[in-house]
CSV table of C-alpha atoms in Angstrom, one decimal:
chain,number,residue,atom,x,y,z
A,24,MET,CA,0.0,0.0,0.0
A,25,SER,CA,1.4,3.4,-0.9
A,26,THR,CA,1.2,6.3,1.4
A,27,ASP,CA,-0.7,8.7,-0.8
A,28,LEU,CA,-2.1,11.3,1.6
A,29,ARG,CA,-3.2,13.8,-1.0
A,30,GLY,CA,-6.8,12.5,-1.0
A,31,THR,CA,-7.1,12.9,2.7
A,32,LEU,CA,-6.4,16.6,2.4
A,33,ASP,CA,-8.8,17.2,-0.5
A,34,PRO,CA,-12.1,18.6,0.6
A,35,GLN,CA,-14.0,17.1,-2.4
A,36,TRP,CA,-12.5,13.7,-1.7
A,37,ARG,CA,-13.7,14.0,1.9
A,38,ALA,CA,-17.1,15.1,0.8
A,39,ARG,CA,-17.5,12.1,-1.5
A,40,LEU,CA,-16.4,9.8,1.3
A,41,ARG,CA,-18.8,11.4,3.7
A,42,ASP,CA,-21.6,10.9,1.2
A,43,THR,CA,-20.6,7.2,0.8
A,44,LEU,CA,-20.6,6.7,4.5
A,45,SER,CA,-23.9,8.5,4.9
A,46,THR,CA,-25.5,6.3,2.2
A,47,GLU,CA,-24.0,3.2,3.9
A,48,PHE,CA,-25.4,4.4,7.3
A,49,GLU,CA,-28.9,4.7,5.8
A,50,SER,CA,-28.6,1.3,4.2
A,51,GLN,CA,-27.4,-0.4,7.4
A,52,THR,CA,-30.2,1.4,9.4
A,53,ALA,CA,-32.8,0.0,7.0
A,54,ARG,CA,-31.2,-3.5,7.3
A,55,LEU,CA,-31.4,-3.2,11.1
A,56,THR,CA,-35.1,-2.3,10.9
A,57,GLU,CA,-35.7,-5.3,8.8
A,58,LEU,CA,-33.7,-7.6,11.0
A,59,THR,CA,-35.5,-6.5,14.2
A,60,ALA,CA,-38.9,-7.1,12.8
A,61,ASP,CA,-40.2,-10.2,14.6
A,62,THR,CA,-40.5,-13.0,12.1
A,63,GLY,CA,-41.9,-15.4,14.7
A,64,ASP,CA,-39.6,-18.2,13.6
A,65,PRO,CA,-37.6,-19.3,16.7
A,66,GLY,CA,-35.3,-21.3,14.4
A,67,GLU,CA,-33.9,-18.0,13.0
A,68,ALA,CA,-33.5,-16.3,16.3
A,69,HIS,CA,-29.8,-17.1,16.8
A,70,THR,CA,-28.9,-16.1,13.2
A,71,ARG,CA,-31.0,-13.0,13.4
A,72,ALA,CA,-29.3,-12.0,16.7
A,73,ALA,CA,-25.9,-12.4,15.1
A,74,LEU,CA,-26.9,-10.3,12.1
A,75,ILE,CA,-28.4,-7.6,14.4
A,76,ALA,CA,-25.1,-7.4,16.4
A,77,ALA,CA,-23.0,-7.2,13.3
A,78,THR,CA,-25.2,-4.5,11.8
A,79,ARG,CA,-25.2,-2.5,15.0
A,80,GLN,CA,-21.4,-2.7,15.1
A,81,SER,CA,-21.2,-1.5,11.5
A,82,LEU,CA,-23.6,1.4,12.3
A,83,ALA,CA,-21.4,2.4,15.2
A,84,GLN,CA,-18.2,2.3,13.1
A,85,ILE,CA,-19.8,4.4,10.3
A,86,GLY,CA,-21.4,6.8,12.8
A,87,ASP,CA,-18.0,7.3,14.5
A,88,ALA,CA,-16.3,7.9,11.1
A,89,LEU,CA,-19.0,10.5,10.3
A,90,ARG,CA,-18.4,12.3,13.6
A,91,ARG,CA,-14.6,12.3,12.9
A,92,ILE,CA,-15.3,13.9,9.6
A,93,ALA,CA,-17.5,16.6,11.2
A,94,ASP,CA,-15.0,17.2,14.0
A,95,GLY,CA,-12.0,17.4,11.6
A,96,GLY,CA,-10.2,14.3,13.0
A,97,TYR,CA,-11.0,12.0,10.2
A,98,GLY,CA,-8.0,10.4,8.4
A,99,THR,CA,-5.7,10.6,11.4
A,100,CYS,CA,-4.6,7.5,13.3
A,101,GLU,CA,-6.1,7.5,16.8
A,102,ARG,CA,-3.0,5.8,18.2
A,103,CYS,CA,0.0,7.5,16.6
A,104,ALA,CA,-1.6,10.6,15.1
A,105,VAL,CA,-0.1,10.0,11.6
A,106,PRO,CA,-2.3,10.6,8.6
A,107,ILE,CA,-4.0,7.4,7.4
A,108,PRO,CA,-3.3,6.9,3.6
A,109,ALA,CA,-6.2,7.7,1.3
A,110,GLU,CA,-6.0,4.1,-0.1
A,111,ARG,CA,-6.7,2.6,3.3
A,112,LEU,CA,-9.6,5.0,3.9
A,113,GLU,CA,-11.1,4.2,0.5
A,114,ALA,CA,-10.9,0.5,1.3
A,115,VAL,CA,-12.0,0.8,5.0
A,116,PRO,CA,-13.8,4.2,5.3
A,117,HIS,CA,-14.4,3.8,9.0
A,118,ALA,CA,-10.7,3.0,9.7
A,119,ARG,CA,-9.5,4.5,13.0
A,120,PHE,CA,-5.9,3.4,12.8
A,121,CYS,CA,-3.1,3.3,10.2
A,122,VAL,CA,-2.1,-0.3,9.1
A,123,PRO,CA,0.9,-0.6,11.5
A,124,CYS,CA,-1.2,0.5,14.5
A,125,GLN,CA,-4.2,-1.7,13.4
A,126,GLN,CA,-1.9,-4.7,13.3
A,127,LYS,CA,-0.7,-3.9,16.9
A,128,HIS,CA,-4.2,-3.2,18.1
A,129,GLY,CA,-5.3,-6.6,16.8
């Protein structure tokens, strides 16, 4: 992975990424609404509970990323404060850490 940081500084790039995150947040919210609708099938309860947990986690990650964009902290590693490369943010828009810190974080 290269360390192209130009995208992280470009306001238009950030706006596009914010729009992508917002769209994904809306999609995940709709999915959560569908998952929490009671189907009445007890055989699906365990699977549905796992999907609900994963969707909630995704919503939390996306929401946190949107807050970091609004607060101006988006694109900076929360552990070492180094800018996160644009390529990583495009692949994992909710990334909180650069790759080396993510590997240490586990």
